[in-house]
Amino acid sequence: MSQSKDCKCLIYKDAVLMSGQSISIGALLLSCLTYWSLLFGVPACVILQVAWCCPMKKGGLVTAGVFGAIAGVICIVQGVFYLLVGGVGASVVGFLAGLAWIGTAVCVFIFSCSNRYRAVRHPEDEENDVEQAVQKNETVSNMAAIAALKNKAVPTEDQDIASVVSGMTGGSVVNKTIIHLPDGSIKTEIETVRPDGSKQVTTFVEHPKQVDE
C-alpha cells in the first residue's frame, strides 16, 4: 500500500479525505453492536488511519472505500433486523453506523477518484509509477511522472527519455523510434540491451495537451 520508504505526518492534506478518516473512527466504534460489519469495517479503518502518515496507492484507498460501503450496508441491514425484533436502541445504533460508513466511503471515493488525489501526490509517487511500469515493460503515458523522475520539465527530446530508461533498466540504448499517431499523440519506443544480453522495448505515449476553449 505504501509508495514511499519514509512515512510523514499528514501525507494527504485534503479536507475531504481527512473527514472520511475521522468519520471512520466513529463508524468503527458504533459498529461494535453490528459485529458482522467489523469484518469489513476494521480493515477499512486501519487502511485510512495508516494513510494519515504513509502514502497510499489509489487502489488501496478505493479498497478502503469499498470496504466502508459494504460495512455501511451491513449495519443498515442489521439495523432493520433489530427494529423488526423490537430492539429500537440497537436499531438506531445500526442506522447511525451505516450512515457513518457510507459517509466515509463517499469521502474516500470523492478524494481518490477525482483530481484531488493527483493534486496531492508527491514526486516520489510519480517516480515509483514510472519505474514499476518500465520494469513490467508496460506503456508509460504519464509524462508528468517522467518529469518528476528527472526533476525538471516534461522531456520534449527523445534523448531525455532514453537516458531515463537506460538508467532504470541498467542497459544501453540501441534503438529509438518516434511515431506520430493520428490522434496527435507521440509514441516513443526505446530498445535497450541489459548487461546479460536480454532486450527490452519500453514505450512512452505523450498525449496532446487539451486546449481550453
C-alpha atoms as a PDB file:
ATOM      1  CA  MET A   1       0.000   0.000   0.000  1.00  0.00           C
ATOM      2  CA  SER A   2       2.815   2.390   0.807  1.00  0.00           C
ATOM      3  CA  GLN A   3       4.540   4.191  -2.022  1.00  0.00           C
ATOM      4  CA  SER A   4       7.360   5.788  -0.089  1.00  0.00           C
ATOM      5  CA  LYS A   5      10.097   4.469   2.124  1.00  0.00           C
ATOM      6  CA  ASP A   6       9.574   7.248   4.637  1.00  0.00           C
ATOM      7  CA  CYS A   7       6.301   7.978   6.392  1.00  0.00           C
ATOM      8  CA  LYS A   8       5.418  11.523   7.363  1.00  0.00           C
ATOM      9  CA  CYS A   9       2.573  13.158   9.235  1.00  0.00           C
ATOM     10  CA  LEU A  10      -0.423  14.393   7.239  1.00  0.00           C
ATOM     11  CA  ILE A  11       0.622  12.992   3.871  1.00  0.00           C
ATOM     12  CA  TYR A  12      -2.695  13.934   2.290  1.00  0.00           C
ATOM     13  CA  LYS A  13      -3.726  17.389   3.483  1.00  0.00           C
ATOM     14  CA  ASP A  14      -7.165  17.172   1.930  1.00  0.00           C
ATOM     15  CA  ALA A  15     -10.299  18.115   3.872  1.00  0.00           C
ATOM     16  CA  VAL A  16     -12.481  15.507   2.166  1.00  0.00           C
ATOM     17  CA  LEU A  17     -10.158  12.575   2.852  1.00  0.00           C
ATOM     18  CA  MET A  18      -9.429  13.725   6.394  1.00  0.00           C
ATOM     19  CA  SER A  19     -13.184  13.907   7.016  1.00  0.00           C
ATOM     20  CA  GLY A  20     -13.530  10.324   5.845  1.00  0.00           C
ATOM     21  CA  GLN A  21     -10.627   9.212   8.012  1.00  0.00           C
ATOM     22  CA  SER A  22     -12.147  10.861  11.073  1.00  0.00           C
ATOM     23  CA  ILE A  23     -15.673   9.600  10.437  1.00  0.00           C
ATOM     24  CA  SER A  24     -14.372   6.041  10.050  1.00  0.00           C
ATOM     25  CA  ILE A  25     -13.224   6.055  13.681  1.00  0.00           C
ATOM     26  CA  GLY A  26     -16.709   6.892  14.930  1.00  0.00           C
ATOM     27  CA  ALA A  27     -18.232   4.416  12.494  1.00  0.00           C
ATOM     28  CA  LEU A  28     -15.994   1.656  13.836  1.00  0.00           C
ATOM     29  CA  LEU A  29     -16.990   2.402  17.422  1.00  0.00           C
ATOM     30  CA  LEU A  30     -20.688   2.376  16.520  1.00  0.00           C
ATOM     31  CA  SER A  31     -20.207  -0.904  14.664  1.00  0.00           C
ATOM     32  CA  CYS A  32     -19.487  -2.774  17.890  1.00  0.00           C
ATOM     33  CA  LEU A  33     -23.206  -3.618  18.134  1.00  0.00           C
ATOM     34  CA  THR A  34     -23.393  -4.623  14.476  1.00  0.00           C
ATOM     35  CA  TYR A  35     -20.493  -7.018  14.741  1.00  0.00           C
ATOM     36  CA  TRP A  36     -20.733  -8.525  11.248  1.00  0.00           C
ATOM     37  CA  SER A  37     -19.812  -5.165   9.774  1.00  0.00           C
ATOM     38  CA  LEU A  38     -16.486  -5.298  11.616  1.00  0.00           C
ATOM     39  CA  LEU A  39     -15.251  -7.853   9.073  1.00  0.00           C
ATOM     40  CA  PHE A  40     -15.093  -5.007   6.574  1.00  0.00           C
ATOM     41  CA  GLY A  41     -15.058  -2.015   8.894  1.00  0.00           C
ATOM     42  CA  VAL A  42     -11.830  -2.876  10.708  1.00  0.00           C
ATOM     43  CA  PRO A  43      -9.712  -3.224   7.517  1.00  0.00           C
ATOM     44  CA  ALA A  44     -11.242  -0.042   6.098  1.00  0.00           C
ATOM     45  CA  CYS A  45     -10.498   1.945   9.230  1.00  0.00           C
ATOM     46  CA  VAL A  46      -6.949   0.588   9.527  1.00  0.00           C
ATOM     47  CA  ILE A  47      -6.110   1.499   5.920  1.00  0.00           C
ATOM     48  CA  LEU A  48      -7.497   5.000   6.355  1.00  0.00           C
ATOM     49  CA  GLN A  49      -5.625   5.596   9.602  1.00  0.00           C
ATOM     50  CA  VAL A  50      -2.351   4.425   8.058  1.00  0.00           C
ATOM     51  CA  ALA A  51      -2.971   6.963   5.278  1.00  0.00           C
ATOM     52  CA  TRP A  52      -2.526   9.768   7.826  1.00  0.00           C
ATOM     53  CA  CYS A  53       1.209   9.151   7.773  1.00  0.00           C
ATOM     54  CA  CYS A  54       2.051   6.855   4.847  1.00  0.00           C
ATOM     55  CA  PRO A  55       1.361   7.392   1.126  1.00  0.00           C
ATOM     56  CA  MET A  56      -1.221   5.027  -0.325  1.00  0.00           C
ATOM     57  CA  LYS A  57      -1.759   3.781  -3.817  1.00  0.00           C
ATOM     58  CA  LYS A  58      -5.079   4.802  -5.309  1.00  0.00           C
ATOM     59  CA  GLY A  59      -6.164   1.161  -5.261  1.00  0.00           C
ATOM     60  CA  GLY A  60      -5.599   0.950  -1.517  1.00  0.00           C
ATOM     61  CA  LEU A  61      -7.805   3.946  -0.846  1.00  0.00           C
ATOM     62  CA  VAL A  62     -10.517   2.693  -3.186  1.00  0.00           C
ATOM     63  CA  THR A  63     -10.418  -0.666  -1.402  1.00  0.00           C
ATOM     64  CA  ALA A  64     -10.942   1.101   1.917  1.00  0.00           C
ATOM     65  CA  GLY A  65     -13.909   2.939   0.403  1.00  0.00           C
ATOM     66  CA  VAL A  66     -15.448  -0.278  -0.898  1.00  0.00           C
ATOM     67  CA  PHE A  67     -14.994  -1.999   2.466  1.00  0.00           C
ATOM     68  CA  GLY A  68     -16.552   1.011   4.174  1.00  0.00           C
ATOM     69  CA  ALA A  69     -19.556   0.936   1.837  1.00  0.00           C
ATOM     70  CA  ILE A  70     -20.062  -2.794   2.456  1.00  0.00           C
ATOM     71  CA  ALA A  71     -19.815  -2.245   6.209  1.00  0.00           C
ATOM     72  CA  GLY A  72     -22.425   0.511   5.901  1.00  0.00           C
ATOM     73  CA  VAL A  73     -24.867  -1.729   4.076  1.00  0.00           C
ATOM     74  CA  ILE A  74     -24.398  -4.479   6.674  1.00  0.00           C
ATOM     75  CA  CYS A  75     -25.042  -2.016   9.505  1.00  0.00           C
ATOM     76  CA  ILE A  76     -28.237  -0.763   7.897  1.00  0.00           C
ATOM     77  CA  VAL A  77     -29.481  -4.318   7.274  1.00  0.00           C
ATOM     78  CA  GLN A  78     -28.799  -5.231  10.883  1.00  0.00           C
ATOM     79  CA  GLY A  79     -30.473  -2.006  11.973  1.00  0.00           C
ATOM     80  CA  VAL A  80     -33.613  -3.058  10.124  1.00  0.00           C
ATOM     81  CA  PHE A  81     -33.425  -6.504  11.725  1.00  0.00           C
ATOM     82  CA  TYR A  82     -33.138  -5.057  15.235  1.00  0.00           C
ATOM     83  CA  LEU A  83     -36.070  -2.761  14.513  1.00  0.00           C
ATOM     84  CA  LEU A  84     -38.241  -5.701  13.462  1.00  0.00           C
ATOM     85  CA  VAL A  85     -37.434  -7.697  16.603  1.00  0.00           C
ATOM     86  CA  GLY A  86     -38.069  -4.737  18.889  1.00  0.00           C
ATOM     87  CA  GLY A  87     -34.528  -3.636  19.598  1.00  0.00           C
ATOM     88  CA  VAL A  88     -35.087   0.053  18.942  1.00  0.00           C
ATOM     89  CA  GLY A  89     -31.856   1.187  20.619  1.00  0.00           C
ATOM     90  CA  ALA A  90     -29.693  -1.268  18.720  1.00  0.00           C
ATOM     91  CA  SER A  91     -31.543  -0.359  15.549  1.00  0.00           C
ATOM     92  CA  VAL A  92     -30.708   3.335  15.953  1.00  0.00           C
ATOM     93  CA  VAL A  93     -27.049   2.491  16.518  1.00  0.00           C
ATOM     94  CA  GLY A  94     -27.061   0.287  13.427  1.00  0.00           C
ATOM     95  CA  PHE A  95     -28.528   3.031  11.259  1.00  0.00           C
ATOM     96  CA  LEU A  96     -26.066   5.616  12.600  1.00  0.00           C
ATOM     97  CA  ALA A  97     -23.142   3.269  11.990  1.00  0.00           C
ATOM     98  CA  GLY A  98     -24.400   2.572   8.487  1.00  0.00           C
ATOM     99  CA  LEU A  99     -24.688   6.256   7.650  1.00  0.00           C
ATOM    100  CA  ALA A 100     -21.227   6.893   9.097  1.00  0.00           C
ATOM    101  CA  TRP A 101     -19.642   4.139   6.992  1.00  0.00           C
ATOM    102  CA  ILE A 102     -21.400   5.319   3.863  1.00  0.00           C
ATOM    103  CA  GLY A 103     -20.247   8.859   4.599  1.00  0.00           C
ATOM    104  CA  THR A 104     -16.708   7.545   4.965  1.00  0.00           C
ATOM    105  CA  ALA A 105     -16.943   5.713   1.649  1.00  0.00           C
ATOM    106  CA  VAL A 106     -18.288   8.781  -0.148  1.00  0.00           C
ATOM    107  CA  CYS A 107     -15.421  10.932   1.148  1.00  0.00           C
ATOM    108  CA  VAL A 108     -12.825   8.349   0.123  1.00  0.00           C
ATOM    109  CA  PHE A 109     -14.315   7.929  -3.357  1.00  0.00           C
ATOM    110  CA  ILE A 110     -14.521  11.682  -3.915  1.00  0.00           C
ATOM    111  CA  PHE A 111     -10.858  12.025  -2.986  1.00  0.00           C
ATOM    112  CA  SER A 112      -9.384   9.002  -4.749  1.00  0.00           C
ATOM    113  CA  CYS A 113     -11.487   9.113  -7.927  1.00  0.00           C
ATOM    114  CA  SER A 114     -11.068  12.811  -8.665  1.00  0.00           C
ATOM    115  CA  ASN A 115      -8.253  15.266  -9.267  1.00  0.00           C
ATOM    116  CA  ARG A 116      -7.833  15.643  -5.520  1.00  0.00           C
ATOM    117  CA  TYR A 117      -5.672  12.527  -5.322  1.00  0.00           C
ATOM    118  CA  ARG A 118      -3.492  13.620  -8.221  1.00  0.00           C
ATOM    119  CA  ALA A 119      -3.141  17.118  -6.756  1.00  0.00           C
ATOM    120  CA  VAL A 120      -1.559  15.901  -3.517  1.00  0.00           C
ATOM    121  CA  ARG A 121       0.666  13.183  -4.962  1.00  0.00           C
ATOM    122  CA  HIS A 122       4.368  13.580  -4.291  1.00  0.00           C
ATOM    123  CA  PRO A 123       7.221  13.435  -6.813  1.00  0.00           C
ATOM    124  CA  GLU A 124       8.358  10.088  -5.413  1.00  0.00           C
ATOM    125  CA  ASP A 125       4.883   8.716  -6.142  1.00  0.00           C
ATOM    126  CA  GLU A 126       5.295   9.591  -9.801  1.00  0.00           C
ATOM    127  CA  GLU A 127       8.810   8.158  -9.883  1.00  0.00           C
ATOM    128  CA  ASN A 128       7.630   4.833  -8.499  1.00  0.00           C
ATOM    129  CA  ASP A 129       4.851   4.665 -11.093  1.00  0.00           C
ATOM    130  CA  VAL A 130       7.321   5.059 -13.953  1.00  0.00           C
ATOM    131  CA  GLU A 131       9.904   2.675 -12.506  1.00  0.00           C
ATOM    132  CA  GLN A 132       7.285  -0.022 -11.949  1.00  0.00           C
ATOM    133  CA  ALA A 133       5.903   0.426 -15.465  1.00  0.00           C
ATOM    134  CA  VAL A 134       9.355   0.196 -17.034  1.00  0.00           C
ATOM    135  CA  GLN A 135      10.266  -2.887 -15.026  1.00  0.00           C
ATOM    136  CA  LYS A 136       6.995  -4.552 -16.108  1.00  0.00           C
ATOM    137  CA  ASN A 137       7.603  -3.394 -19.698  1.00  0.00           C
ATOM    138  CA  GLU A 138       4.287  -1.512 -19.691  1.00  0.00           C
ATOM    139  CA  THR A 139       3.480   1.551 -21.758  1.00  0.00           C
ATOM    140  CA  VAL A 140       4.194   4.778 -19.873  1.00  0.00           C
ATOM    141  CA  SER A 141       1.758   7.535 -20.795  1.00  0.00           C
ATOM    142  CA  ASN A 142       2.123   9.764 -17.735  1.00  0.00           C
ATOM    143  CA  MET A 143       4.691  12.301 -18.904  1.00  0.00           C
ATOM    144  CA  ALA A 144       4.357  14.238 -15.640  1.00  0.00           C
ATOM    145  CA  ALA A 145       5.807  11.158 -13.977  1.00  0.00           C
ATOM    146  CA  ILE A 146       8.832  11.326 -16.251  1.00  0.00           C
ATOM    147  CA  ALA A 147       9.216  14.968 -15.298  1.00  0.00           C
ATOM    148  CA  ALA A 148       9.149  14.089 -11.619  1.00  0.00           C
ATOM    149  CA  LEU A 149      11.753  11.405 -12.181  1.00  0.00           C
ATOM    150  CA  LYS A 150      14.063  13.838 -13.962  1.00  0.00           C
ATOM    151  CA  ASN A 151      13.139  16.641 -11.541  1.00  0.00           C
ATOM    152  CA  LYS A 152      12.661  19.074 -14.404  1.00  0.00           C
ATOM    153  CA  ALA A 153      10.123  19.997 -17.090  1.00  0.00           C
ATOM    154  CA  VAL A 154       8.445  17.286 -19.148  1.00  0.00           C
ATOM    155  CA  PRO A 155      11.048  15.983 -21.638  1.00  0.00           C
ATOM    156  CA  THR A 156      10.495  17.039 -25.233  1.00  0.00           C
ATOM    157  CA  GLU A 157      13.538  15.320 -26.724  1.00  0.00           C
ATOM    158  CA  ASP A 158      13.755  11.577 -27.149  1.00  0.00           C
ATOM    159  CA  GLN A 159      17.303  11.585 -25.761  1.00  0.00           C
ATOM    160  CA  ASP A 160      15.968  12.802 -22.403  1.00  0.00           C
ATOM    161  CA  ILE A 161      13.527   9.910 -22.239  1.00  0.00           C
ATOM    162  CA  ALA A 162      16.133   7.438 -23.475  1.00  0.00           C
ATOM    163  CA  SER A 163      18.523   8.420 -20.710  1.00  0.00           C
ATOM    164  CA  VAL A 164      15.761   7.836 -18.149  1.00  0.00           C
ATOM    165  CA  VAL A 165      15.059   4.360 -19.499  1.00  0.00           C
ATOM    166  CA  SER A 166      18.743   3.498 -19.686  1.00  0.00           C
ATOM    167  CA  GLY A 167      19.202   4.421 -16.042  1.00  0.00           C
ATOM    168  CA  MET A 168      16.163   2.482 -14.848  1.00  0.00           C
ATOM    169  CA  THR A 169      16.846  -0.698 -16.834  1.00  0.00           C
ATOM    170  CA  GLY A 170      20.600  -0.662 -16.343  1.00  0.00           C
ATOM    171  CA  GLY A 171      21.023  -1.285 -20.065  1.00  0.00           C
ATOM    172  CA  SER A 172      22.314   0.513 -23.139  1.00  0.00           C
ATOM    173  CA  VAL A 173      20.004   2.175 -25.626  1.00  0.00           C
ATOM    174  CA  VAL A 174      20.380   0.547 -29.051  1.00  0.00           C
ATOM    175  CA  ASN A 175      17.386   1.944 -30.893  1.00  0.00           C
ATOM    176  CA  LYS A 176      14.869   4.783 -30.596  1.00  0.00           C
ATOM    177  CA  THR A 177      11.726   5.051 -32.702  1.00  0.00           C
ATOM    178  CA  ILE A 178       9.343   8.003 -32.671  1.00  0.00           C
ATOM    179  CA  ILE A 179       5.863   7.549 -34.155  1.00  0.00           C
ATOM    180  CA  HIS A 180       3.293  10.334 -34.591  1.00  0.00           C
ATOM    181  CA  LEU A 181      -0.160   8.828 -34.070  1.00  0.00           C
ATOM    182  CA  PRO A 182      -3.350  10.014 -35.849  1.00  0.00           C
ATOM    183  CA  ASP A 183      -4.796  11.491 -32.644  1.00  0.00           C
ATOM    184  CA  GLY A 184      -1.791  13.766 -32.253  1.00  0.00           C
ATOM    185  CA  SER A 185      -0.049  11.627 -29.647  1.00  0.00           C
ATOM    186  CA  ILE A 186       3.658  10.939 -29.897  1.00  0.00           C
ATOM    187  CA  LYS A 187       4.732   7.340 -29.326  1.00  0.00           C
ATOM    188  CA  THR A 188       8.375   6.723 -28.447  1.00  0.00           C
ATOM    189  CA  GLU A 189       9.776   3.185 -28.407  1.00  0.00           C
ATOM    190  CA  ILE A 190      13.182   2.709 -26.810  1.00  0.00           C
ATOM    191  CA  GLU A 191      15.030  -0.588 -27.114  1.00  0.00           C
ATOM    192  CA  THR A 192      17.669  -1.333 -24.503  1.00  0.00           C
ATOM    193  CA  VAL A 193      20.070  -4.222 -24.016  1.00  0.00           C
ATOM    194  CA  ARG A 194      20.957  -5.231 -20.475  1.00  0.00           C
ATOM    195  CA  PRO A 195      24.412  -6.471 -19.435  1.00  0.00           C
ATOM    196  CA  ASP A 196      23.103 -10.061 -19.521  1.00  0.00           C
ATOM    197  CA  GLY A 197      22.170  -9.663 -23.173  1.00  0.00           C
ATOM    198  CA  SER A 198      18.386  -9.506 -22.683  1.00  0.00           C
ATOM    199  CA  LYS A 199      16.473  -6.900 -24.650  1.00  0.00           C
ATOM    200  CA  GLN A 200      13.558  -4.717 -23.608  1.00  0.00           C
ATOM    201  CA  VAL A 201      11.413  -2.277 -25.538  1.00  0.00           C
ATOM    202  CA  THR A 202       9.905   0.484 -23.391  1.00  0.00           C
ATOM    203  CA  THR A 203       7.056   2.519 -24.834  1.00  0.00           C
ATOM    204  CA  PHE A 204       6.124   6.084 -23.911  1.00  0.00           C
ATOM    205  CA  VAL A 205       2.990   7.783 -25.222  1.00  0.00           C
ATOM    206  CA  GLU A 206       2.738  11.559 -24.862  1.00  0.00           C
ATOM    207  CA  HIS A 207      -0.851  12.695 -25.398  1.00  0.00           C
ATOM    208  CA  PRO A 208      -1.556  16.116 -26.891  1.00  0.00           C
ATOM    209  CA  LYS A 209      -2.385  18.825 -24.388  1.00  0.00           C
ATOM    210  CA  GLN A 210      -6.028  19.785 -24.116  1.00  0.00           C
ATOM    211  CA  VAL A 211      -6.716  23.403 -25.030  1.00  0.00           C
ATOM    212  CA  ASP A 212      -9.479  25.080 -23.040  1.00  0.00           C
ATOM    213  CA  GLU A 213     -11.968  26.913 -25.187  1.00  0.00           C
END
